[in-house]
Structure formats: structure tokens, C-alpha cells
Amino acid sequence: MKNVQSSLQKESHNQYRNRVGRISGHQHLMSQKVDPSQRREEIERFSEASARIEKKVQSEIEEISQGAPTVRHKQKLVAKQNQIAYDRARGAYESRTFLEATLRLKGIEPAEDIEGMKAQYEDWKIQASGGELRNKSRSPVTDSGFHSRRGPIEVPA
């Protein structure tokens, strides 16, 4: 194959570079003299970075082996808690429509008055959570650990 730069017929790129006296980038880099002090700094930075990474990986391995929730699971939990706080602030868990729809969805015929529906909802939560609510709280919000089979999760505030 003829190279555009080549003046000879059927001369390869490498043959042209050799004839003209041009070296490759790799050859140029490898022929550079290395300053020992600069190289020492590079080695120190590399060893510090590798030590930091190894420490981080070890801590992540320990978290995983202890059954700690993943970052994605924590993010979902925080988002769910934020949504629950927002819904609670606007009174969604006190509304007749929410209680009626939830009780019907669970197969329970809702009572006539809202206080009866709240009592039914709390009773259903106690049964669904396996007897007693966690931390003995009787909040009108579904226990977040019921649907998640990962176990109880504590999120630092």
C-alpha cells in the first residue's frame, strides 16, 4: 500500500518513518530521562491512593458481610420516608378516601365512621406486622419493613 507521504512505490508507513528518521511516540517517551525525585513523588501518590482504595473496599466488604442495606436501598427508604412525611403533613392518612381504599384493598369492609376505619387500619397493621408494631408505634402509616424482606433498617437522621 502506497503512503501519501512516501515518494517510493509500495513503502509502508513504518518504512517511511525509518527512512526519514522519525521515531514513534512510544520510542520518544521511553527515551526520556526520568527525574528520580519526580518518580518518587508519583510512587508515593500512587501508594497513598491505593491504600485509600483498599481501605474503602475493605469497609464496603465488611458492610456487605454484616447485611447492611445498600446505598440504593437507603435512598429508596429515605424517599419513601419523605413521601410519608409529605402525605402526613397534608393529612392523607386521616382522609376517609385513603382509609376506605386501603381497607378494601386489604379485603376488609370499612366501618361507617372515620374513627372506626382508623381502628380497623391499625388492627390490620398489627396483624400484618406479626403481632406488635415495631417500637410500639401506632402511626397511621404502613410499617416499611413489612414489604421489605431485608429486615429492619435504621437510617441516621
N, CA, C and O of each residue as an XYZ file, in Angstrom:
628
protein
N       0.838     -1.175      0.000
C       0.000      0.000      0.000
C       0.885      1.240      0.000
O       1.826      1.358      0.784
N       0.561      2.146     -0.887
C       1.375      3.344     -1.016
C       0.901      4.399     -0.028
O      -0.295      4.669      0.072
N       1.824      4.986      0.690
C       1.527      6.041      1.641
C       1.566      7.374      0.907
O       2.349      7.554     -0.025
N       0.721      8.305      1.329
C       0.671      9.606      0.678
C       1.996     10.343      0.848
O       2.447     11.044     -0.058
N       2.623     10.176      2.033
C       3.876     10.873      2.292
C       5.053     10.224      1.567
O       6.086     10.858      1.351
N       4.892      8.993      1.207
C       6.010      8.253      0.640
C       6.245      8.653     -0.817
O       5.312      8.876     -1.589
N       7.494      8.730     -1.146
C       7.834      9.008     -2.540
C       8.174      7.719     -3.275
O       8.249      7.705     -4.504
N       8.379      6.637     -2.531
C       8.718      5.364     -3.143
C       7.477      4.503     -3.299
O       6.532      4.608     -2.517
N       7.488      3.664     -4.302
C       6.369      2.758     -4.558
C       6.333      1.658     -3.503
O       7.372      1.089     -3.169
N       5.119      1.345     -2.963
C       4.868      0.247     -2.026
C       5.707      0.359     -0.751
O       6.196     -0.648     -0.241
N       5.871      1.561     -0.243
C       6.598      1.759      1.002
C       5.581      1.897      2.135
O       4.637      2.681      2.035
N       5.775      1.138      3.205
C       4.832      1.199      4.328
C       5.099      2.447      5.174
O       6.098      3.144      4.995
N       4.183      2.701      6.091
C       4.307      3.856      6.977
C       5.574      3.738      7.826
O       6.336      4.697      7.950
N       5.793      2.557      8.409
C       6.977      2.361      9.253
C       8.266      2.472      8.444
O       9.260      3.019      8.923
N       8.247      1.959      7.231
C       9.437      2.072      6.388
C       9.744      3.534      6.091
O      10.903      3.948      6.098
N       8.706      4.305      5.831
C       8.893      5.733      5.575
C       9.484      6.424      6.803
O      10.435      7.198      6.686
N       8.910      6.138      8.002
C       9.392      6.781      9.230
C      10.861      6.416      9.480
O      11.659      7.257      9.895
N      11.203      5.146      9.219
C      12.590      4.722      9.413
C      13.527      5.438      8.436
O      14.623      5.854      8.813
N      13.100      5.576      7.202
C      13.937      6.208      6.181
C      14.140      7.690      6.485
O      15.234      8.223      6.300
N      13.070      8.357      6.957
C      13.145      9.793      7.212
C      13.787     10.077      8.568
O      14.287     11.177      8.804
N      13.774      9.089      9.453
C      14.389      9.271     10.759
C      13.413      9.704     11.840
O      13.829     10.251     12.862
N      12.130      9.471     11.634
C      11.119      9.823     12.637
C      10.885      8.617     13.537
O      10.737      7.494     13.055
N      10.852      8.853     14.850
C      10.586      7.753     15.774
C       9.136      7.836     16.244
O       8.489      8.877     16.136
N       8.651      6.733     16.758
C       7.262      6.696     17.225
C       7.129      7.415     18.563
O       8.123      7.682     19.238
N       5.919      7.717     18.927
C       5.659      8.374     20.206
C       6.126      7.528     21.376
O       6.671      8.049     22.349
N       5.914      6.226     21.283
C       6.340      5.321     22.350
C       7.861      5.364     22.512
O       8.378      5.450     23.626
N       8.560      5.302     21.385
C      10.023      5.355     21.452
C      10.488      6.677     22.050
O      11.450      6.713     22.818
N       9.807      7.757     21.698
C      10.166      9.068     22.237
C       9.978      9.101     23.754
O      10.861      9.556     24.480
N       8.819      8.614     24.235
C       8.557      8.619     25.675
C       9.539      7.732     26.431
O      10.000      8.090     27.515
N       9.855      6.586     25.862
C      10.750      5.657     26.543
C      12.193      6.166     26.568
O      12.969      5.763     27.435
N      12.560      7.035     25.642
C      13.931      7.537     25.615
C      14.116      8.743     26.539
O      15.243      9.199     26.732
N      13.030      9.265     27.111
C      13.126     10.413     28.023
C      13.810      9.997     29.315
O      13.582      8.901     29.828
N      14.645     10.877     29.832
C      15.287     10.623     31.117
C      14.278     10.920     32.224
O      13.554     11.913     32.160
N      14.233     10.060     33.231
C      13.284     10.205     34.327
C      13.970     10.901     35.487
O      15.067     10.519     35.892
N      13.311     11.936     36.023
C      13.823     12.631     37.201
C      13.470     11.783     38.416
O      12.288     11.573     38.688
N      14.471     11.285     39.159
C      14.186     10.385     40.285
C      13.266     10.998     41.344
O      12.430     10.294     41.911
N      13.410     12.299     41.619
C      12.556     12.912     42.647
C      11.098     12.948     42.182
O      10.181     12.717     42.970
N      10.894     13.241     40.896
C       9.525     13.260     40.369
C       8.931     11.851     40.391
O       7.760     11.670     40.724
N       9.724     10.881     40.044
C       9.255      9.490     40.049
C       8.915      9.051     41.471
O       7.934      8.338     41.681
N       9.718      9.472     42.445
C       9.471      9.128     43.844
C       8.116      9.701     44.302
O       7.352      9.031     44.996
N       7.833     10.957     43.898
C       6.546     11.579     44.243
C       5.384     10.802     43.620
O       4.361     10.584     44.269
N       5.545     10.390     42.370
C       4.495      9.616     41.701
C       4.238      8.306     42.435
O       3.090      7.905     42.626
N       5.311      7.648     42.842
C       5.172      6.371     43.551
C       4.466      6.584     44.885
O       3.611      5.783     45.264
N       4.814      7.660     45.605
C       4.163      7.945     46.889
C       2.672      8.233     46.700
O       1.839      7.719     47.446
N       2.336      9.058     45.700
C       0.920      9.357     45.442
C       0.148      8.093     45.077
O      -0.982      7.892     45.522
N       0.771      7.249     44.266
C       0.113      6.007     43.876
C      -0.118      5.102     45.082
O      -1.195      4.524     45.229
N       0.890      4.976     45.946
C       0.737      4.097     47.113
C      -0.307      4.653     48.080
O      -1.059      3.880     48.674
N      -0.371      5.990     48.251
C      -1.401      6.588     49.107
C      -2.797      6.332     48.543
O      -3.718      5.973     49.276
N      -2.941      6.520     47.239
C      -4.240      6.300     46.607
C      -4.655      4.837     46.715
O      -5.816      4.539     46.995
N      -3.717      3.930     46.495
C      -4.068      2.509     46.579
C      -4.420      2.121     48.010
O      -5.297      1.284     48.219
N      -3.752      2.712     49.001
C      -4.091      2.427     50.407
C      -5.496      2.922     50.734
O      -6.259      2.233     51.410
N      -5.841      4.130     50.249
C      -7.196      4.662     50.473
C      -8.250      3.766     49.837
O      -9.279      3.474     50.446
N      -7.988      3.336     48.621
C      -8.952      2.493     47.908
C      -9.106      1.151     48.606
O     -10.224      0.660     48.761
N      -7.999      0.552     49.028
C      -8.068     -0.734     49.731
C      -8.860     -0.605     51.027
O      -9.642     -1.492     51.369
N      -8.661      0.491     51.743
C      -9.392      0.723     52.995
C     -10.895      0.858     52.720
O     -11.718      0.302     53.447
N     -11.239      1.592     51.674
C     -12.649      1.777     51.319
C     -13.279      0.445     50.911
O     -14.396      0.132     51.323
N     -12.573     -0.326     50.113
C     -13.095     -1.624     49.672
C     -13.291     -2.549     50.867
O     -14.300     -3.249     50.948
N     -12.336     -2.559     51.796
C     -12.472     -3.402     52.991
C     -13.696     -3.002     53.808
O     -14.428     -3.869     54.286
N     -13.928     -1.690     53.976
C     -15.100     -1.254     54.745
C     -16.389     -1.644     54.034
O     -17.361     -2.023     54.688
N     -16.413     -1.557     52.704
C     -17.603     -1.961     51.954
C     -17.836     -3.465     52.075
O     -18.978     -3.907     52.196
N     -16.766     -4.248     52.043
C     -16.903     -5.701     52.194
C     -17.458     -6.034     53.569
O     -18.312     -6.911     53.695
N     -16.981     -5.343     54.606
C     -17.491     -5.578     55.959
C     -18.967     -5.215     56.065
O     -19.741     -5.943     56.687
N     -19.369     -4.081     55.455
C     -20.778     -3.686     55.475
C     -21.645     -4.738     54.801
O     -22.710     -5.093     55.306
N     -21.185     -5.234     53.663
C     -21.967     -6.233     52.926
C     -22.067     -7.519     53.734
O     -23.131     -8.136     53.794
N     -20.959     -7.928     54.358
C     -20.982     -9.176     55.129
C     -21.854     -9.053     56.374
O     -22.376    -10.056     56.859
N     -22.022     -7.836     56.901
C     -22.888     -7.637     58.061
C     -24.352     -7.500     57.666
O     -25.219     -7.385     58.532
N     -24.631     -7.512     56.382
C     -26.012     -7.429     55.914
C     -26.554     -6.014     55.918
O     -27.767     -5.814     55.987
N     -25.676     -5.039     55.845
C     -26.119     -3.643     55.830
C     -26.850     -3.354     54.518
O     -26.543     -3.954     53.488
N     -27.805     -2.445     54.559
C     -28.533     -2.122     53.329
C     -27.627     -1.414     52.325
O     -26.680     -0.721     52.699
N     -27.933     -1.601     51.064
C     -27.147     -0.972     50.017
C     -27.501      0.505     49.926
O     -28.486      0.954     50.512
N     -26.698      1.249     49.192
C     -26.947      2.682     49.021
C     -28.289      2.891     48.334
O     -29.056      3.776     48.715
N     -28.572      2.081     47.325
C     -29.844      2.210     46.615
C     -31.014      1.967     47.553
O     -32.019      2.675     47.488
N     -30.894      0.976     48.424
C     -31.971      0.671     49.365
C     -32.160      1.830     50.344
O     -33.291      2.185     50.676
N     -31.043      2.423     50.810
C     -31.130      3.572     51.711
C     -31.816      4.748     51.019
O     -32.641      5.433     51.623
N     -31.473      4.979     49.750
C     -32.078      6.083     49.008
C     -33.576      5.869     48.850
O     -34.361      6.806     48.999
N     -33.977      4.627     48.546
C     -35.403      4.336     48.419
C     -36.117      4.559     49.740
O     -37.222      5.101     49.772
N     -35.485      4.141     50.834
C     -36.090      4.287     52.150
C     -36.257      5.759     52.512
O     -37.298      6.158     53.034
N     -35.235      6.565     52.234
C     -35.318      7.995     52.529
C     -36.400      8.644     51.677
O     -37.164      9.473     52.171
N     -36.473      8.272     50.392
C     -37.506      8.827     49.516
C     -38.893      8.446     50.022
O     -39.813      9.264     50.013
N     -39.036      7.200     50.461
C     -40.327      6.745     50.985
C     -40.679      7.504     52.259
O     -41.831      7.892     52.451
N     -39.695      7.721     53.131
C     -39.951      8.468     54.364
C     -40.330      9.914     54.064
O     -41.202     10.480     54.723
N     -39.675     10.512     53.068
C     -40.024     11.880     52.684
C     -41.448     11.945     52.150
O     -42.191     12.874     52.466
N     -41.833     10.953     51.334
C     -43.191     10.924     50.793
C     -44.206     10.738     51.915
O     -45.261     11.371     51.906
N     -43.895      9.877     52.879
C     -44.796      9.646     54.007
C     -44.948     10.926     54.825
O     -46.054     11.273     55.239
N     -43.838     11.626     55.057
C     -43.901     12.883     55.813
C     -44.743     13.916     55.073
O     -45.525     14.641     55.687
N     -44.582     13.982     53.760
C     -45.370     14.915     52.956
C     -46.848     14.555     53.014
O     -47.698     15.423     53.213
N     -47.152     13.265     52.839
C     -48.549     12.823     52.883
C     -49.160     13.056     54.255
O     -50.317     13.459     54.365
N     -48.383     12.803     55.298
C     -48.890     13.014     56.657
C     -49.169     14.499     56.886
O     -50.170     14.854     57.508
N     -48.277     15.376     56.381
C     -48.445     16.819     56.568
C     -49.706     17.331     55.881
O     -50.346     18.259     56.375
N     -50.066     16.737     54.753
C     -51.281     17.191     54.074
C     -52.515     16.425     54.526
O     -53.612     16.649     54.014
N     -52.337     15.513     55.493
C     -53.480     14.826     56.083
C     -54.011     13.656     55.281
O     -55.178     13.291     55.425
N     -53.180     13.061     54.440
C     -53.658     11.973     53.583
C     -54.052     10.742     54.386
O     -54.987     10.035     54.012
N     -53.350     10.476     55.487
C     -53.626      9.264     56.252
C     -54.824      9.433     57.177
O     -55.249      8.476     57.823
N     -55.364     10.628     57.244
C     -56.552     10.883     58.048
C     -57.802     10.928     57.175
O     -58.911     11.053     57.694
N     -57.641     10.828     55.874
C     -58.783     11.021     54.980
C     -59.608      9.747     54.849
O     -59.087      8.633     54.912
N     -60.892      9.944     54.668
C     -61.842      8.843     54.502
C     -61.513      8.038     53.248
O     -61.549      6.808     53.272
N     -61.193      8.728     52.149
C     -60.943      8.012     50.889
C     -59.713      7.114     50.993
O     -59.725      5.988     50.498
N     -58.649      7.606     51.634
C     -57.449      6.785     51.796
C     -57.761      5.547     52.626
O     -57.418      4.428     52.245
N     -58.417      5.759     53.768
C     -58.704      4.634     54.661
C     -59.635      3.629     53.992
O     -59.412      2.421     54.075
N     -60.685      4.130     53.325
C     -61.626      3.220     52.640
C     -60.906      2.403     51.575
O     -61.036      1.179     51.532
N     -60.151      3.077     50.719
C     -59.471      2.378     49.621
C     -58.466      1.361     50.156
O     -58.372      0.247     49.640
N     -57.723      1.741     51.179
C     -56.720      0.829     51.734
C     -57.374     -0.386     52.368
O     -56.930     -1.513     52.151
N     -58.426     -0.168     53.149
C     -59.099     -1.292     53.806
C     -59.721     -2.229     52.778
O     -59.634     -3.449     52.918
N     -60.349     -1.668     51.747
C     -60.947     -2.517     50.701
C     -59.858     -3.303     49.971
O     -60.041     -4.475     49.642
N     -58.731     -2.650     49.722
C     -57.614     -3.320     49.052
C     -57.112     -4.498     49.879
O     -56.678     -5.508     49.325
N     -57.170     -4.372     51.196
C     -56.720     -5.437     52.093
C     -57.810     -6.472     52.358
O     -57.590     -7.428     53.101
N     -58.971     -6.288     51.759
C     -60.052     -7.261     51.923
C     -60.875     -7.053     53.179
O     -61.509     -7.989     53.667
N     -60.875     -5.841     53.707
C     -61.634     -5.524     54.917
C     -62.741     -4.555     54.535
O     -62.496     -3.562     53.850
N     -63.962     -4.845     54.979
C     -65.077     -3.933     54.718
C     -64.965     -2.759     55.690
O     -65.005     -2.966     56.903
N     -64.823     -1.513     55.178
C     -64.619     -0.372     56.065
C     -65.850     -0.047     56.910
O     -66.987     -0.261     56.490
N     -65.596      0.470     58.103
C     -66.678      0.880     59.002
C     -67.316      2.160     58.472
O     -66.814      2.772     57.530
N     -68.430      2.556     59.089
C     -69.153      3.743     58.640
C     -68.422      5.033     59.011
O     -68.276      5.926     58.176
N     -67.965      5.132     60.256
C     -67.329      6.378     60.692
C     -65.811      6.298     60.517
O     -65.239      5.213     60.419
N     -65.178      7.460     60.480
C     -63.738      7.520     60.220
C     -62.926      6.964     61.384
O     -61.861      6.385     61.171
N     -63.414      7.132     62.614
C     -62.700      6.586     63.773
C     -62.667      5.057     63.711
O     -61.654      4.440     64.040
N     -63.774      4.454     63.292
C     -63.820      3.000     63.128
C     -62.849      2.529     62.057
O     -62.200      1.493     62.205
N     -62.753      3.307     60.965
C     -61.820      2.955     59.891
C     -60.375      3.042     60.388
O     -59.551      2.189     60.058
N     -60.070      4.072     61.181
C     -58.715      4.199     61.728
C     -58.386      3.006     62.619
O     -57.274      2.478     62.572
N     -59.358      2.580     63.433
C     -59.139      1.426     64.311
C     -58.927      0.159     63.482
O     -58.053     -0.649     63.795
N     -59.728     -0.017     62.422
C     -59.558     -1.181     61.543
C     -58.172     -1.164     60.880
O     -57.507     -2.194     60.770
N     -57.765      0.015     60.449
C     -56.471      0.155     59.792
C     -55.339     -0.215     60.749
O     -54.410     -0.932     60.378
N     -55.426      0.283     61.984
C     -54.407     -0.045     62.989
C     -54.406     -1.541     63.298
O     -53.341     -2.143     63.434
N     -55.591     -2.147     63.410
C     -55.673     -3.590     63.664
C     -55.041     -4.379     62.517
O     -54.312     -5.346     62.740
N     -55.331     -3.950     61.285
C     -54.749     -4.643     60.137
C     -53.219     -4.529     60.169
O     -52.519     -5.498     59.877
N     -52.697     -3.330     60.529
C     -51.249     -3.150     60.588
C     -50.619     -4.058     61.631
O     -49.544     -4.614     61.405
N     -51.281     -4.211     62.771
C     -50.743     -5.075     63.825
C     -50.705     -6.523     63.345
O     -49.719     -7.227     63.565
N     -51.774     -6.965     62.693
C     -51.815     -8.339     62.181
C     -50.763     -8.544     61.091
O     -50.084     -9.570     61.065
N     -50.633     -7.574     60.202
C     -49.706     -7.712     59.077
C     -48.250     -7.687     59.538
O     -47.392     -8.307     58.909
N     -47.964     -6.975     60.629
C     -46.580     -6.883     61.092
C     -46.198     -8.047     61.989
O     -45.063     -8.110     62.461
N     -47.103     -8.954     62.232
C     -46.771    -10.145     63.008
C     -47.029     -9.990     64.486
O     -46.290    -10.552     65.294
N     -48.027     -9.266     64.862
C     -48.389     -9.185     66.275
C     -48.317     -7.786     66.825
O     -49.346     -7.178     67.119
N     -47.124     -7.267     66.969
C     -46.968     -5.939     67.578
C     -46.156     -5.056     66.639
O     -45.239     -5.535     65.972
N     -46.488     -3.778     66.585
C     -45.758     -2.849     65.733
C     -44.369     -2.604     66.302
O     -44.160     -2.652     67.515
N     -43.416     -2.338     65.400
C     -42.064     -2.026     65.850
C     -42.079     -0.740     66.659
O     -42.822      0.193     66.352
N     -41.254     -0.700     67.689
C     -41.121      0.458     68.572
C     -42.450      0.852     69.205
O     -42.605      1.976     69.683
N     -43.401     -0.064     69.209
C     -44.719      0.157     69.792
C     -45.372      1.439     69.276
O     -46.131      2.087     69.996
N     -45.075      1.798     68.037
C     -45.692      2.994     67.462
C     -47.002      2.603     66.808
O     -47.100      1.554     66.169
N     -47.990      3.434     66.965
C     -49.277      3.192     66.328
C     -49.516      4.309     65.323
O     -50.526      5.010     65.375
N     -48.575      4.457     64.416
C     -48.713      5.502     63.407
C     -49.684      5.023     62.336
O     -49.829      3.817     62.136
N     -50.348      5.937     61.648
C     -51.289      5.547     60.595
C     -50.615      5.198     59.278
O     -51.282      5.114     58.247
N     -49.306      4.993     59.297
C     -48.569      4.700     58.075
C     -48.142      3.240     58.095
O     -47.785      2.709     59.146
N     -48.176      2.599     56.952
C     -47.803      1.199     56.863
C     -46.370      0.999     57.318
O     -45.492      1.808     57.021
N     -46.146     -0.074     58.032
C     -44.808     -0.410     58.506
C     -43.923     -0.675     57.293
O     -44.222     -1.561     56.492
N     -42.828      0.090     57.148
C     -41.998     -0.022     55.948
C     -41.276     -1.365     55.872
O     -40.913     -1.793     54.777
N     -41.060     -2.034     56.987
C     -40.356     -3.307     56.969
C     -41.223     -4.479     56.561
O     -40.710     -5.575     56.336
N     -42.545     -4.271     56.460
C     -43.447     -5.376     56.149
C     -43.216     -5.907     54.739
O     -43.140     -7.119     54.535
N     -43.106     -5.010     53.772
C     -42.963     -5.452     52.386
C     -41.521     -5.777     52.033
O     -41.270     -6.511     51.077
N     -40.588     -5.250     52.776
C     -39.180     -5.494     52.505
C     -38.720     -6.673     53.344
O     -38.865     -6.657     54.566
N     -38.174     -7.682     52.715
C     -37.730     -8.879     53.428
C     -36.269     -8.773     53.845
O     -35.677     -9.775     54.245
N     -35.672     -7.585     53.763
C     -34.265     -7.416     54.126
C     -34.079     -7.289     55.620
O     -32.958     -7.419     56.112
N     -35.141     -7.042     56.351
C     -35.030     -6.910     57.797
C     -35.107     -5.458     58.213
O     -35.234     -4.570     57.371
N     -35.030     -5.216     59.506
C     -35.154     -3.839     59.995
C     -33.958     -2.992     59.577
O     -32.816     -3.454     59.578
N     -34.243     -1.754     59.223
C     -33.210     -0.852     58.753
C     -33.312      0.439     59.550
O     -34.391      1.011     59.700
N     -32.174      0.884     60.056
C     -32.128      2.144     60.790
C     -31.407      3.155     59.907
O     -30.277      2.915     59.482
N     -32.053      4.283     59.630
C     -31.450      5.318     58.806
C     -31.102      6.491     59.704
O     -31.979      7.028     60.380
N     -29.827      6.904     59.725
C     -29.460      8.047     60.566
C     -30.083      9.327     60.028
O     -30.104      9.563     58.820
N     -30.579     10.134     60.924
C     -31.252     11.365     60.503
C     -30.277     12.462     60.175
O     -30.688     13.562     59.805
